[in-house]
Structures are given as structure tokens and as C-alpha cells.
Amino acid sequence: EAQVTQNPRYLITVTGKKLTVTCSQNMNHEYMSWYRQDPGLGLRQIYYSMNVEVTDKGDVPEGYKVSRKEKRNFPLILESPSPNQTSLYFCASSALKRRGYTDTQYFGPGTRLTVL
Amino acid sequence: AQSVTQLDSHVSVSEGTPVLLRCNYSSSYSPSLFWYVQHPNKGLQLLLKYTSAATLVKGINGFEAEFKKSETSFHLTKPSAHMSDAAEYFCVVSDRAGGGADGLTFGKGTHLIIQP
């Protein structure tokens, strides 16, 4: 079954304690990205990756890091989480039709993060 | 730059009555347009997409949307609402000139409530 998985689904942590949210897809997609969803703001892109070892900032990258060492995995790293990073996070993947265009996005189930 | 406006943050309809979720967009290029649905505690799922073929697009679960270039609209409709349609709906525009590699811009979402 084609899917995007994220772990953990729920996480409560404290300010400053480094954490990683994993994301994995089994569709051999080149493109992967991370979004955060906040009430009234919709989804905002944090980082994206066009392929292995190719990552770039989205609209709200501050306080986040990513890596893309393998095609299937795209972890999101919060080196020193702060309460304003409390949010619902989604990983997504898609095929690339050509530069600048992605195909349908496949979303993971989400990770609800609370930073105290 | 592209943008997308979902005209209603909440829509409430009775079961069995028609659904209309409104979306307007702006784009400098020929955009691709998508509707995604998010059920509670779930990731986003593609309902339908327009990519410059037929202007009336049929999606899953009886939903459809019509691309109207003259009105810059892409409204989502369904003839008869079902209780299982209760969810958050996102209109998304993809424009080569938009932000990020995928050029995706998400609307802020419309919460659809189905009254029994």
C-alpha cells in the first residue's frame, strides 16, 4: 500500500530538548516536504527536498532542520524546541513531473507536537 | 505571486442537501488546482485536481469542482451531503511562480459541518 508514515504521532516535550520526527514514504517519490498546520493559518511549508541531498527552505524554516540522506526518508529536526513550535506537522511526498511542478501530494497522518 | 482564498471558514448544511465550498485564486500562470479533505486526526487526502484538461472535474465520494477562469474560481460541490463528509477542506493552487519547489499555496480551510 502506498503510504507516508510519520513517527511519533503525538509528542509532548519541554523547551530546549532536541527531537526528531521521522517521515518515510514507499512510493519512490523524489519530492518530500514538511508542513505545519495551525488554526486559522492553514498549512505552511517548512522545508522541502527535490531529491537525495537536495533540501531547501519553505515559508517558515526558522527553528527547524531537515536531512535527506535516503530517498524514502525525510526527518524533521528541532534542535531546541520552543513553545511557538507547538503545532500539527505533516510530511508529504510526490513525484516530480518537471522542475517546479509536483504531482499529487501524499500526506502522512500528522504529528501533534506540544512544547511546554 | 499566487494566492488562494476560501471564502467561508465554516459551512453548515443538512444531510441530504447540496454542498458548496467556495474557492477563488489568483495566479500569473496557468495554475493547477486541487481540493484536499482532512478528516479529524487524519492527514490530507486528495479529492480532485484540475490540470488544464476538462474544466469540470469529478473527484472521489461524489464531489466535483468547476474551473472558471473568467471568475478565477474553483468551487467544490456535492449534490447530497452525507454525515461522513464532515471534515476540513483545503483548496490548493499550484503555480510555477509560487513559493517552494512545488509552488503550492494552501487556502486556510473550510470546516464543513453536516447537520442530521
Coordinates of C-alpha atoms in Angstrom, one line a residue, chain A residues 9-10 31 33 35 37 40-43 45 48 50 57-59 88 90 97-110 112, chain B residues 29-32 34 36 38 41-46 49 51 88 90 92 94-97 99-109:
Chain A
R9 CA 2.0 10.6 16.1
Y10 CA 1.9 12.5 19.4
Y31 CA 9.9 15.2 -3.7
S33 CA 8.2 18.3 2.2
Y35 CA 4.3 21.5 6.7
Q37 CA -0.8 23.4 10.4
G40 CA -6.6 29.9 11.1
L41 CA -3.3 29.8 9.2
G42 CA -3.8 26.7 7.0
L43 CA -0.7 24.7 6.1
Q45 CA 5.7 24.8 4.3
Y48 CA 11.2 20.7 1.1
M50 CA 13.7 17.7 -4.5
K57 CA 13.7 26.3 2.9
G58 CA 10.0 26.8 2.7
D59 CA 8.0 29.6 4.1
L88 CA 0.4 19.8 13.9
F90 CA 2.6 16.9 8.2
K97 CA 6.7 16.0 -13.2
R98 CA 9.4 18.5 -14.1
R99 CA 11.3 21.3 -12.4
G100 CA 8.9 23.5 -10.4
Y101 CA 5.9 21.1 -10.8
T102 CA 4.9 18.4 -8.4
D103 CA 2.2 15.8 -8.9
T104 CA -0.4 15.0 -6.3
Q105 CA 0.8 15.3 -2.8
Y106 CA 0.5 12.3 -0.5
F107 CA 0.3 13.3 3.2
G108 CA 1.3 11.4 6.3
P109 CA -1.2 11.1 9.2
G110 CA 0.4 14.0 11.1
R112 CA 0.9 16.6 17.1
Chain B
Y29 CA 0.3 31.5 -14.9
S30 CA -2.0 28.6 -15.9
P31 CA -2.4 27.0 -12.5
S32 CA -3.1 23.5 -11.3
F34 CA -6.6 20.9 -6.0
Y36 CA -7.9 18.1 -0.3
Q38 CA -8.8 16.3 6.1
N41 CA -7.0 13.3 13.3
K42 CA -6.1 12.3 9.8
G43 CA -3.7 13.5 7.1
L44 CA -4.9 15.3 4.0
Q45 CA -6.4 13.3 1.1
L46 CA -6.7 14.4 -2.5
K49 CA -7.5 18.1 -9.2
T51 CA -4.6 20.4 -14.6
E88 CA -11.9 20.3 6.8
F90 CA -8.5 22.8 1.6
V92 CA -4.7 24.5 -3.2
S94 CA 0.0 25.2 -7.8
D95 CA 1.7 27.9 -9.9
R96 CA 5.2 27.6 -11.3
A97 CA 5.9 31.1 -9.9
G99 CA 6.8 29.7 -3.3
G100 CA 8.8 26.5 -2.7
A101 CA 9.7 24.0 -5.4
D102 CA 6.1 22.8 -5.7
G103 CA 4.6 26.3 -5.9
L104 CA 1.8 25.1 -3.7
T105 CA -0.3 27.6 -1.8
F106 CA -2.9 26.4 0.6
G107 CA -6.1 28.1 1.5
K108 CA -6.9 28.5 5.1
G109 CA -9.5 25.7 5.0

